[in-house]
Coordinates of C-alpha atoms in Angstrom, one line a residue:
Chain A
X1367 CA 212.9 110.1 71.6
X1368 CA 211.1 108.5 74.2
X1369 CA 211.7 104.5 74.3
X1370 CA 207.9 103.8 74.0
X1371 CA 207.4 105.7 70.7
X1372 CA 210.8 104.4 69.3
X1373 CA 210.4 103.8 65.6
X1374 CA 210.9 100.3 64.2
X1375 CA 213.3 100.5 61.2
X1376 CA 214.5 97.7 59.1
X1377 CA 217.5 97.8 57.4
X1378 CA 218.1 95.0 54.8
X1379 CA 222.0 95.3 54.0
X1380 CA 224.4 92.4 53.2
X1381 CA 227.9 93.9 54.2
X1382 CA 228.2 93.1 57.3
X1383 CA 230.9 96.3 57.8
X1384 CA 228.1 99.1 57.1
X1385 CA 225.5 97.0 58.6
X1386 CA 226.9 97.2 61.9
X1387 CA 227.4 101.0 61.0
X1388 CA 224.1 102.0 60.3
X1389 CA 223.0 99.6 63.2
X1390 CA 225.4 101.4 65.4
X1391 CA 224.4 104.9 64.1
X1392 CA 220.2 104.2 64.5
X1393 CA 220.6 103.1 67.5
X1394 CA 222.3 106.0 68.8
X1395 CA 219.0 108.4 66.9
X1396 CA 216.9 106.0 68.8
X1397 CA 215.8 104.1 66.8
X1398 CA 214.8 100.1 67.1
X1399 CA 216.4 98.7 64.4
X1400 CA 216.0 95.3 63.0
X1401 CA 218.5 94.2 60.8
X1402 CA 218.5 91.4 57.6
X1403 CA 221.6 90.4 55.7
X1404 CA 220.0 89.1 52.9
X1405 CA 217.0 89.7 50.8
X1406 CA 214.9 86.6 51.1
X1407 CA 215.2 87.2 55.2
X1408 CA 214.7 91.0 55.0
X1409 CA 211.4 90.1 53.0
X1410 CA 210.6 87.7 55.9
X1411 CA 211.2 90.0 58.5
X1412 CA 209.5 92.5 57.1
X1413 CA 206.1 91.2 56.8
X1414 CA 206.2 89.7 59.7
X1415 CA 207.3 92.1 62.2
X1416 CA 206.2 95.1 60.0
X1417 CA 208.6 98.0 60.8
X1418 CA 207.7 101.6 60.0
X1419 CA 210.4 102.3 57.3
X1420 CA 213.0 100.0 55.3
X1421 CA 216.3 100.9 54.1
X1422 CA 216.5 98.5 51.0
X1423 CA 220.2 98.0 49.7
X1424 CA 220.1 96.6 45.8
X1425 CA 222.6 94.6 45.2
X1426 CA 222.1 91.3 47.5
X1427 CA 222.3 87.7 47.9
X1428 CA 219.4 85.2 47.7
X1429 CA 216.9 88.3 46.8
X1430 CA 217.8 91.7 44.8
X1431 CA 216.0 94.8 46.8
X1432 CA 214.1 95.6 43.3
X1433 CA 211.9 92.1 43.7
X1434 CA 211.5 92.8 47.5
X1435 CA 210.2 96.1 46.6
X1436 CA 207.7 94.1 44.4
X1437 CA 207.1 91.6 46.8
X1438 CA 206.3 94.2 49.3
X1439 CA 204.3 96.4 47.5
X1440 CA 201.9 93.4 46.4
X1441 CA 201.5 92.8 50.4
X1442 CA 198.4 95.0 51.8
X1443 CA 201.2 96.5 54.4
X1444 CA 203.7 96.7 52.3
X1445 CA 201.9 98.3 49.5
X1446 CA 202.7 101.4 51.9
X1447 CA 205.3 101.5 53.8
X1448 CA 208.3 103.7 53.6
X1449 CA 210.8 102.1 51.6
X1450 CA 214.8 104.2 51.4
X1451 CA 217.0 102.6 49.0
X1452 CA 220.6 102.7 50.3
X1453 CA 223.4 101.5 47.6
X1454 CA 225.9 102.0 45.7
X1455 CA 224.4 101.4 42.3
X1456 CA 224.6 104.5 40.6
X1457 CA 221.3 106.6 40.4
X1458 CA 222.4 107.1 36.5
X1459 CA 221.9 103.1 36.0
X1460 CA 218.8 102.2 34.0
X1461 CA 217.6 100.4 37.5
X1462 CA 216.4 103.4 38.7
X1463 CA 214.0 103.2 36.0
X1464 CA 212.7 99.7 37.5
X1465 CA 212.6 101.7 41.2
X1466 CA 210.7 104.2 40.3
X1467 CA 208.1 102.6 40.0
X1468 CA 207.5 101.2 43.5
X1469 CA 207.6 104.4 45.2
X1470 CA 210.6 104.3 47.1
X1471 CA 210.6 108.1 49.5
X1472 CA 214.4 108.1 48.8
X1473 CA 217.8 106.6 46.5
X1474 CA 220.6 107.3 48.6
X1475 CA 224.2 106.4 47.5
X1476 CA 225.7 105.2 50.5
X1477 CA 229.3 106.9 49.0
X1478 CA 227.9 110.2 48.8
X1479 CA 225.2 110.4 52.3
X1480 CA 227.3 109.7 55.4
X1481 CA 225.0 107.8 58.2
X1482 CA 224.1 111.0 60.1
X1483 CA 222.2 112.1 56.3
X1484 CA 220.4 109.0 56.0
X1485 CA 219.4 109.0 59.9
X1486 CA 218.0 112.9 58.5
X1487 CA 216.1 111.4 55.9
X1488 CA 214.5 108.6 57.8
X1489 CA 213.3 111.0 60.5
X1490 CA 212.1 113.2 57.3
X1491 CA 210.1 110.2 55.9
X1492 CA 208.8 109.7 59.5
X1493 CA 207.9 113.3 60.2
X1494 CA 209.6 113.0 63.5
Chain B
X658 CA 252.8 107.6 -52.8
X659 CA 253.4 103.8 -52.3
X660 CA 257.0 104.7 -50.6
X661 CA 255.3 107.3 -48.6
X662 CA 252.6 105.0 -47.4
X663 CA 254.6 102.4 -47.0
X664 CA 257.1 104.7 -44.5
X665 CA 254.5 105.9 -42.5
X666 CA 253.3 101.7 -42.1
X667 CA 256.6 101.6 -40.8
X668 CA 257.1 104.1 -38.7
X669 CA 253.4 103.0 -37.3
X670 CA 254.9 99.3 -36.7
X671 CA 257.7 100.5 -34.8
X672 CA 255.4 102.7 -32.9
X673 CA 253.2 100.0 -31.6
X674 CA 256.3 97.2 -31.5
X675 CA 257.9 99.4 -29.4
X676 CA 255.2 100.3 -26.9
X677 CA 255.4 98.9 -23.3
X678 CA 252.1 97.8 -23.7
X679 CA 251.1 94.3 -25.1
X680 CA 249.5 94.5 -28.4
X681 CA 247.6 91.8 -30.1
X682 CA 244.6 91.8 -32.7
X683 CA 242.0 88.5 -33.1
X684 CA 239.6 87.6 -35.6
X685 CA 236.7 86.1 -34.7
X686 CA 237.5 82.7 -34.4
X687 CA 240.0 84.2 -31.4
X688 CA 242.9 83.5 -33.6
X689 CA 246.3 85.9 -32.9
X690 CA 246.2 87.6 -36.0
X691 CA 249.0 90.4 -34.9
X692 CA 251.1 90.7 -31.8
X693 CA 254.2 93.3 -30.8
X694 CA 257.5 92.9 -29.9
X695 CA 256.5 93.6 -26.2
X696 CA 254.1 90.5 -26.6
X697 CA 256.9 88.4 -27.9
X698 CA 259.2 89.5 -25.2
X699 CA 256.8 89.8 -21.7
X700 CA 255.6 85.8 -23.2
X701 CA 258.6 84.6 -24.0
X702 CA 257.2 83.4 -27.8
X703 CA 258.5 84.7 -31.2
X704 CA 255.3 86.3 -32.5
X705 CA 255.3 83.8 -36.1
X706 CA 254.1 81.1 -33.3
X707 CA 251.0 83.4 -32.0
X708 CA 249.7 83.8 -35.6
X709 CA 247.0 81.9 -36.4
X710 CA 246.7 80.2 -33.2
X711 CA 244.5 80.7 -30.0
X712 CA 245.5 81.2 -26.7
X713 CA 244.7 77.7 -25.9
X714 CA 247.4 76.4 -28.7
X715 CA 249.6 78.6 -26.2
X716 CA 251.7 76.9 -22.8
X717 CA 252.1 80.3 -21.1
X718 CA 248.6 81.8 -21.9
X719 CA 246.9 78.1 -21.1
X720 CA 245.9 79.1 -17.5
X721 CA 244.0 82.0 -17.9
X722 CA 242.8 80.7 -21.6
X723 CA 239.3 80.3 -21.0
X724 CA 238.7 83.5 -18.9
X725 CA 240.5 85.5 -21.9
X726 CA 238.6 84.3 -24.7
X727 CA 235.0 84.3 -23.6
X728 CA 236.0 88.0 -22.8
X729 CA 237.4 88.9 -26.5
X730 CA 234.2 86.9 -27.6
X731 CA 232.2 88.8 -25.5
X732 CA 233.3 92.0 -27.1
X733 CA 232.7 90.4 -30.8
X734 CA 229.3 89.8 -29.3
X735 CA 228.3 93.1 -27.7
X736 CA 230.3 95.4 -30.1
X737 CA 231.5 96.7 -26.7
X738 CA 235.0 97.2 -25.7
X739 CA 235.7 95.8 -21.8
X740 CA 238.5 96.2 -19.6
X741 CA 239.7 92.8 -17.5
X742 CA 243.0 91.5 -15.8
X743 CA 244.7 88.7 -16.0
X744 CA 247.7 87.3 -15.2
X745 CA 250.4 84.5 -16.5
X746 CA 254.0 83.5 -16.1
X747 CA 257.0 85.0 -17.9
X748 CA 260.3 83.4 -18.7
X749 CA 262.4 86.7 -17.6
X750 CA 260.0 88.3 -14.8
X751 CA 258.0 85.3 -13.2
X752 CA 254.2 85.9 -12.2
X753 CA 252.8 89.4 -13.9
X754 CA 249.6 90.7 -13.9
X755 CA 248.3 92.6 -17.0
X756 CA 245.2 94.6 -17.2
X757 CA 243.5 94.3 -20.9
X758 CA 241.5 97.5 -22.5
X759 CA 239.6 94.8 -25.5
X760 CA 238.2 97.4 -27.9
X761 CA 236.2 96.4 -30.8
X762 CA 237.7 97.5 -34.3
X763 CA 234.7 98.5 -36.7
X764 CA 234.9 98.3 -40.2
X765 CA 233.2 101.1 -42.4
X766 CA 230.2 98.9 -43.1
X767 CA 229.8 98.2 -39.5
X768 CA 231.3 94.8 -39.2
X769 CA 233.6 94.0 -36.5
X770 CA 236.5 92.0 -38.0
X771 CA 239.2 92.1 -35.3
X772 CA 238.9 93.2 -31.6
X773 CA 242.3 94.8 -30.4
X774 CA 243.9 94.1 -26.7
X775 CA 246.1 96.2 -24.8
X776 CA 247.5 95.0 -21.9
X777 CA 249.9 96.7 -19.2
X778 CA 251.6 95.8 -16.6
X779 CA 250.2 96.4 -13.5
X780 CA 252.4 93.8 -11.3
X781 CA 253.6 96.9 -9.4
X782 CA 250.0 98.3 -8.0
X783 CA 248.8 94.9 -7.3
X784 CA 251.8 94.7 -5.3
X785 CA 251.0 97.6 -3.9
X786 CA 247.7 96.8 -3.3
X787 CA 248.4 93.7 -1.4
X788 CA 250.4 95.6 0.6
X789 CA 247.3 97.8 1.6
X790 CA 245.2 95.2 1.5
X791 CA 247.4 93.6 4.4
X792 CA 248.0 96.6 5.8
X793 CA 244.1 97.2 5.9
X794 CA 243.9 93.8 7.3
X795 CA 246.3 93.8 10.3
X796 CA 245.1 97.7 11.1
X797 CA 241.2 96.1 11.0
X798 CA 242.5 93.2 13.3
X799 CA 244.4 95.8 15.5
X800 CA 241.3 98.0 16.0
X801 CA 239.0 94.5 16.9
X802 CA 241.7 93.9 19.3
X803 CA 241.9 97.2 20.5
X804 CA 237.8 97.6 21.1
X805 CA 238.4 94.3 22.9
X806 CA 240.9 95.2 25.1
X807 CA 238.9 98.9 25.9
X808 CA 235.6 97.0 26.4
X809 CA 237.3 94.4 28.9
X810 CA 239.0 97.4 30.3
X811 CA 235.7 99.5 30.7
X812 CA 234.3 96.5 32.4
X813 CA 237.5 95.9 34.6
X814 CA 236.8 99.7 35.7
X815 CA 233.1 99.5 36.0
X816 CA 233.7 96.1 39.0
X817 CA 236.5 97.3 40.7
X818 CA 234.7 100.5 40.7
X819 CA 231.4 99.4 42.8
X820 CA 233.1 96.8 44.4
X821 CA 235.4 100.0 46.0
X822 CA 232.2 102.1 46.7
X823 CA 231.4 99.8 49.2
X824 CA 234.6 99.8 51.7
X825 CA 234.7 103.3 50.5
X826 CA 231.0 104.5 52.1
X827 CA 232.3 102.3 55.3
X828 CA 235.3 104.5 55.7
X829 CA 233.4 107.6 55.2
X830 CA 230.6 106.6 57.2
X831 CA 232.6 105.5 60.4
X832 CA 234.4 108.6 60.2
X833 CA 231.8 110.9 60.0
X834 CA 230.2 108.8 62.8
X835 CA 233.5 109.3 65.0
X836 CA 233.4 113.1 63.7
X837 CA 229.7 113.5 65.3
X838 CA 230.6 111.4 68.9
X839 CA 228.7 108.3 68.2
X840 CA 231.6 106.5 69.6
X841 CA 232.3 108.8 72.7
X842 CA 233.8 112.3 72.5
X843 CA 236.7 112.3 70.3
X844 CA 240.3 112.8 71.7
X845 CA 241.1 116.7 70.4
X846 CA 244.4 115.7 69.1
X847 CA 242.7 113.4 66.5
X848 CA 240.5 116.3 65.2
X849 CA 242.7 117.3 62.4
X850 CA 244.2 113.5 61.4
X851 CA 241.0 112.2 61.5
X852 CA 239.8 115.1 59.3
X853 CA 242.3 114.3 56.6
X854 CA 241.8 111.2 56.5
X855 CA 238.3 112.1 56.1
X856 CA 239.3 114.9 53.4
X857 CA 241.0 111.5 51.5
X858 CA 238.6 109.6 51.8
X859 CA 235.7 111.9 49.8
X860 CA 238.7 112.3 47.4
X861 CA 239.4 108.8 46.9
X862 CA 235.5 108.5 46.5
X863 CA 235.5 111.4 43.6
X864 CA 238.0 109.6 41.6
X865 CA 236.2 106.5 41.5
X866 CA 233.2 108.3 41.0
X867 CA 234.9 110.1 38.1
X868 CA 236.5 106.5 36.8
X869 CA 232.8 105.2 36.8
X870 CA 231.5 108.1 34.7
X871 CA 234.5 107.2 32.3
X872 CA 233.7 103.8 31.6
X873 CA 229.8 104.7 31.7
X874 CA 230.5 107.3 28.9
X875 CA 233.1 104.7 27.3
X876 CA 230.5 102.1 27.1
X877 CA 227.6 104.3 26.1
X878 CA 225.9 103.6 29.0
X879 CA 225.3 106.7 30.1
X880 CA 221.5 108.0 30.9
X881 CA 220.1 111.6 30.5
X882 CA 217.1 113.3 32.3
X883 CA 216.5 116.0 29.6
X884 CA 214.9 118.9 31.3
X885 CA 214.6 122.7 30.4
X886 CA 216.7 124.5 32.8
X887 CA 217.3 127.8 34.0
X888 CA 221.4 127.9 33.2
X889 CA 221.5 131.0 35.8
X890 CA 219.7 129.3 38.6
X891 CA 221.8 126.1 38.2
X892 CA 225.0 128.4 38.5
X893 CA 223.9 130.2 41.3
X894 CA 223.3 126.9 42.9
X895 CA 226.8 125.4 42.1
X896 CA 228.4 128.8 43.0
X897 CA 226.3 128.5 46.8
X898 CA 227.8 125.0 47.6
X899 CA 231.5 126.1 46.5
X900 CA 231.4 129.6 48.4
X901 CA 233.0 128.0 51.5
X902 CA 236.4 127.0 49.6
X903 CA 236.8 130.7 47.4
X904 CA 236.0 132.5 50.9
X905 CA 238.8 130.5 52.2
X906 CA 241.0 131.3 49.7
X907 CA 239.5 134.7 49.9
X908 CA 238.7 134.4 46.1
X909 CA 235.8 136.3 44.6
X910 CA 233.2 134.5 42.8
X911 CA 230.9 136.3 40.6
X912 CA 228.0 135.7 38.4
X913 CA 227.0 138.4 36.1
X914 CA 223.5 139.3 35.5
X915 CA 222.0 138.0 32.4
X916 CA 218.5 137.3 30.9
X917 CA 216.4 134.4 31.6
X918 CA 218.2 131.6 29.5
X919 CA 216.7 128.4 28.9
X920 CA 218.5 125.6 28.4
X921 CA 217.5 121.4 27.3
X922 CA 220.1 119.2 29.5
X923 CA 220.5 117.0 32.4
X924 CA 220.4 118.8 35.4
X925 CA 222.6 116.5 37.5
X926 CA 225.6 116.5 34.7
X927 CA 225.1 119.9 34.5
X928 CA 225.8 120.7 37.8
X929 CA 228.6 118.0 37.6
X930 CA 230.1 120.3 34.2
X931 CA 229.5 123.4 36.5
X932 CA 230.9 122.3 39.3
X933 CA 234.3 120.8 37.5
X934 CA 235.2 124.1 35.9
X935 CA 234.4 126.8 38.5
X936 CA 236.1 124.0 40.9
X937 CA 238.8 123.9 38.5
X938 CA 239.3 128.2 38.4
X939 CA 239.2 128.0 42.1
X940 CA 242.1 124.9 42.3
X941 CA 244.3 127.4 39.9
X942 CA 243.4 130.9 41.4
X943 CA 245.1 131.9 44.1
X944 CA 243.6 135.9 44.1
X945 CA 241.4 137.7 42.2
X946 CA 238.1 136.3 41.4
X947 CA 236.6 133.6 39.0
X948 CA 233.1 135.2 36.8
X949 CA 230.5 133.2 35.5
X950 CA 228.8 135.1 32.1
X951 CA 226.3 133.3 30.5
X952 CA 225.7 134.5 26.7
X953 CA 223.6 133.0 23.7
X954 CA 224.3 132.8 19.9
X955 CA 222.7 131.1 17.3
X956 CA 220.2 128.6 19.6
X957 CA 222.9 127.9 21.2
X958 CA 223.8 129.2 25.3
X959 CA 227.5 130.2 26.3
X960 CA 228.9 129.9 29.7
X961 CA 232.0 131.4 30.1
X962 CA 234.1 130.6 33.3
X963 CA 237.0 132.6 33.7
X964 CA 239.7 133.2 36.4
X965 CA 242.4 135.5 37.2
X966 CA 244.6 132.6 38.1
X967 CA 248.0 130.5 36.6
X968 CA 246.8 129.7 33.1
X969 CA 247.7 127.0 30.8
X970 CA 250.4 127.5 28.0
X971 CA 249.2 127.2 24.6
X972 CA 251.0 124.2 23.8
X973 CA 248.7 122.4 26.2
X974 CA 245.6 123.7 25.6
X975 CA 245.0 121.0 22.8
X976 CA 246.0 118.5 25.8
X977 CA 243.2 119.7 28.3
X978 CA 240.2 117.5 27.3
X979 CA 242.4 114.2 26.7
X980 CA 242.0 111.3 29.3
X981 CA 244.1 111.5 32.7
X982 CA 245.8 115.3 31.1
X983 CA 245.5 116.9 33.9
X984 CA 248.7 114.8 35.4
X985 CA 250.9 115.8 32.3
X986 CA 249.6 118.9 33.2
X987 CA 250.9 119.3 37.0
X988 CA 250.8 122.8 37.6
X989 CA 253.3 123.5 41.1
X990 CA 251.4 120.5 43.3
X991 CA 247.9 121.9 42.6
X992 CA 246.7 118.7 41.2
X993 CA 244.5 116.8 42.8
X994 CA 242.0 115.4 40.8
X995 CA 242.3 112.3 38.1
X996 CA 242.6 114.9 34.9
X997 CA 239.4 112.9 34.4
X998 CA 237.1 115.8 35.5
X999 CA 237.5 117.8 32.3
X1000 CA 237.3 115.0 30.0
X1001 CA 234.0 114.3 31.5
X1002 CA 232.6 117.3 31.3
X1003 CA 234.0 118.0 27.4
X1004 CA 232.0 114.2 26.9
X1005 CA 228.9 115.3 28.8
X1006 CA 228.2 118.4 27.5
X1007 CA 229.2 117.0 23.5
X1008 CA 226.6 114.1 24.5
X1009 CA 223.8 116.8 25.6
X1010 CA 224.2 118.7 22.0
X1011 CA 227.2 121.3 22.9
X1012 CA 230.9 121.8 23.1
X1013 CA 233.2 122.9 25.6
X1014 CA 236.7 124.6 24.5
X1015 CA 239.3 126.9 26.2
X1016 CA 237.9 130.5 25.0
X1017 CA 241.3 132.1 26.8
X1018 CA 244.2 130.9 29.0
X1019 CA 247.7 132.3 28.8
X1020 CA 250.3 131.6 31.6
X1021 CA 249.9 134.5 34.4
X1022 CA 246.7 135.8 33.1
X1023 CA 244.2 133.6 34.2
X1024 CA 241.8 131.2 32.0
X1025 CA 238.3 131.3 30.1
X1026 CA 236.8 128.2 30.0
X1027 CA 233.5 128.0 27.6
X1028 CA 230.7 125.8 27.3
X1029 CA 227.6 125.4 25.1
X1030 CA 224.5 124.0 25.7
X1031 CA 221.5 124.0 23.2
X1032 CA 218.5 126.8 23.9
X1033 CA 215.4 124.5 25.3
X1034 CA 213.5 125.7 21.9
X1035 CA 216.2 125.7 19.3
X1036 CA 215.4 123.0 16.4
X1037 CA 218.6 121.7 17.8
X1038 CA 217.6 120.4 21.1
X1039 CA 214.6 118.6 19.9
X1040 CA 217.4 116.5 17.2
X1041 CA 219.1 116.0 20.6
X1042 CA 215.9 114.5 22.1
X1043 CA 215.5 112.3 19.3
X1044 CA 219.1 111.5 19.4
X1045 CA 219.3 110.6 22.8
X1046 CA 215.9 108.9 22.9
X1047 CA 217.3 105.4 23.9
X1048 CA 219.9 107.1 26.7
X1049 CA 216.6 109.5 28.0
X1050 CA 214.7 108.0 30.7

């Protein structure tokens, strides 16, 4: 991937041990990654700088990933964007039901899709 | 005559002095007008100093006075007989309790002169029924315990669970990413370590995937996509993604041919079901082959699972679908699951409107595992629907 069409990618993710991870691993795909460790600042960041897709983890401090999915798809650019969950919350749990609704292009359980499949499904949401 | 009437009075007397039971009549003031031996003796009283008096005139029967004659007035009243207990202190056997059959005694013209009582003893099954009652009591509290403990347990399970998941995805993920190169190129002698530990980890990760399922079903928190299902597609699909291992172990896997069967479940924990018993033939078949047959009886679809592999003694079969049976069960190392996996799929299936049993299985000759599932149209599937119309999403 050539550096000037890099695709920005967000990934909001409080453990600081699989954030570096998937930092490490989309950097290596080529991708820019920005990266939030909590849910109020991954809300910030993403309307400010606007990436192209978000991996969203649930379970978080100061803001759970289902209100930023809200918050986000109330925005005029965030009404759109690519949003991938990426958790550990089981898909079974009634908060799928609450997802659903605000489109997200993928629920990953981090246990079950190493990095390499999420990297696969990002470029599969971005048609690259 | 007179003698003769006079002897069978007597024999009468001794008949009713002699019963166990107490015997008294009343008029209708509530006065003794006739008591037995058994009265005299159970009370402690000679019976001259009942006669003519009420219970009330009476220290041992003074406790339970009141309660006794509004019901022998009750049955003047009603012309009704009634049946009460009661109880009182005895001079020989302490506290007794009595129950009283109060039967009205009616005179040719109607009238009700006397009432008669007949009390026995029944200090022996109130006794006993203490004892239940008790018993009841302590088993009730027991079980309240019990659902406490398994709910705090479930919950216990549930945490430590997630809270697992995630240094469990970072060991899986950094591996896989040292597996691909991300790092740099990978020192050859680490291939194979670094592939068990990899082959540990996703095993680790199945058992607290299957301990999560446990407590989910345990607290009822399970949710079903109900779905109509092509049972022969979804095995074909399991069979694909577990070709790899039976090649390796240069095991056959067959699916017979069958009609198009429809079934109502939940994809996912069908393919979960699916994947846990011909997983399960595989684990336990060393050569030979493990056939899929899908059948239908009743509105109701059979899949049969069987393998030409070790079997399970009969003695056990009842232990297969238990919690953690599978480690009772060790079978020559080949364990290396939770023994969860079967119970899971037993509860899944049950949950969905089916059963799962053991068809076959005898030590040497391999195993038939069988499951049902309810035919997407059967009158049974939509009572399923309903049924599981809070768990559906």
């Amino acid at each position: 991937m050539e550096e000037n069409i890099k695709k920005r990618i967000l990934l909001v993710e409080d453990d600081t041990t699989l954030a570096e991870m998937y930092e490490k691993k989309f950097d290596v795909e080529g991708f820019d990654v920005l990266s939030a460790r909590d849910g109020e600042r991954g809300l910030k960041i993403a309307l400010e700088e606007k990436p192209d897709l978000i991996l969203l983890d649930l379970l978080m401090p100061k803001m759970d990933g289902i209100t930023i999915m809200k918050k986000l798809r109330e925005d005029d650019w965030g009404k759109n964007v690519p949003i991938i969950i990426l958790t550990n919350l089981n898909a079974n749990d009634k908060i799928i039901q609450r997802v659903t609704e605000d489109r997200p292009a993928y629920y990953l359980m981090k246990t079950n899709d190493t990095p390499s499949d999420v990297a696969q499904k990002i470029k599969d949401v971005l048609k690259i | 005559m007179p003698d003769e009437l006079d002897s069978q009075k007597q024999d009468f007397k001794t008949l009713v002095d002699d019963s166990p039971d107490i015997i008294a009549r009343f008029d209708k003031d509530l006065r003794y007008v006739y008591v037995n031996k058994t009265a005299e003796t159970v009370i402690g009283l000679p019976a001259a100093s009942f006669i003519g008096k009420t219970s009330k005139d009476l220290t041992p029967l003074k406790a339970q006075e009141e309660y006794w004659s509004k019901n022998i007035a009750q049955v003047f009243q009603t012309r009704k007989e009634t049946v009460i207990e009661l109880h009182f202190d005895t001079p020989s056997l302490g506290k007794r309790y009595f129950q009283a059959r109060i039967v009205p005694e009616f005179f040719p013209d109607g009238s009700i002169p006397y009432v008669l009582s007949v009390a026995y003893d029944i200090t022996e099954l109130k006794q006993y029924e203490d004892v239940l009652k008790k018993r009841t009591e302590e088993l009730e509290a027991a079980r309240a315990r019990d659902k406490v403990i398994d709910e705090i347990k479930t919950e216990i399970i549930s945490l430590t669970s997630h809270e697992l998941r995630t240094p469990l995805s970072a060991m899986r993920g950094y591996i896989s990413m040292i597996q691909d190169g991300d790092y740099g190129p990978m020192n050859p002698g680490l291939k194979k370590p670094l592939g068990m530990v990899a082959e540990s980890t996703d095993r680790l990760i199945h058992i607290v995937n299957e301990m999560l399922d446990v407590s989910r079903i345990e607290a009822g928190k399970l949710v079903f996509n109900l779905a109509e299902l092509h049972i022969q597609d979804l095995i074909k699909e399991v069979v694909a993604t577990l070709q790899p291992l039976a090649d390796k172990k240069q095991v056959k896997l067959v699916v017979k041919e069958s009609q198009d069967l429809i079934v109502q479940a939940d994809k996912d924990k069908i393919i979960q079901v699916l994947n846990n018993l011909i997983g399960n033939s595989l684990k336990f078949t060393d050569a030979g082959s493990v056939t899929m047959t899908v059948d239908q009886k009743d509105g109701m679809i059979i899949v049969y699972v069987t393998d030409t592999g070790i079997g399970i003694a009969k003695e056990d079969h009842s232990k297969l679908f238990g919690k953690f049976d599978e480690i009772k069960l060790k079978q020559a190392g080949k364990t290396a699951g939770t023994g969860l996996g079967l119970y899971i799929s037993h509860e899944l299936v049950k949950k969905l409107g089916g059963d799962m049993w053991v068809e076959f299985s005898e030590p040497g000759k391999g195993s038939t595992f069988a499951f049902s599932l309810p035919e997407a149209t059967s009158e049974h599937a939509r009572r399923i629907k309903e049924g599981l119309q809070g768990d559906v999403k």
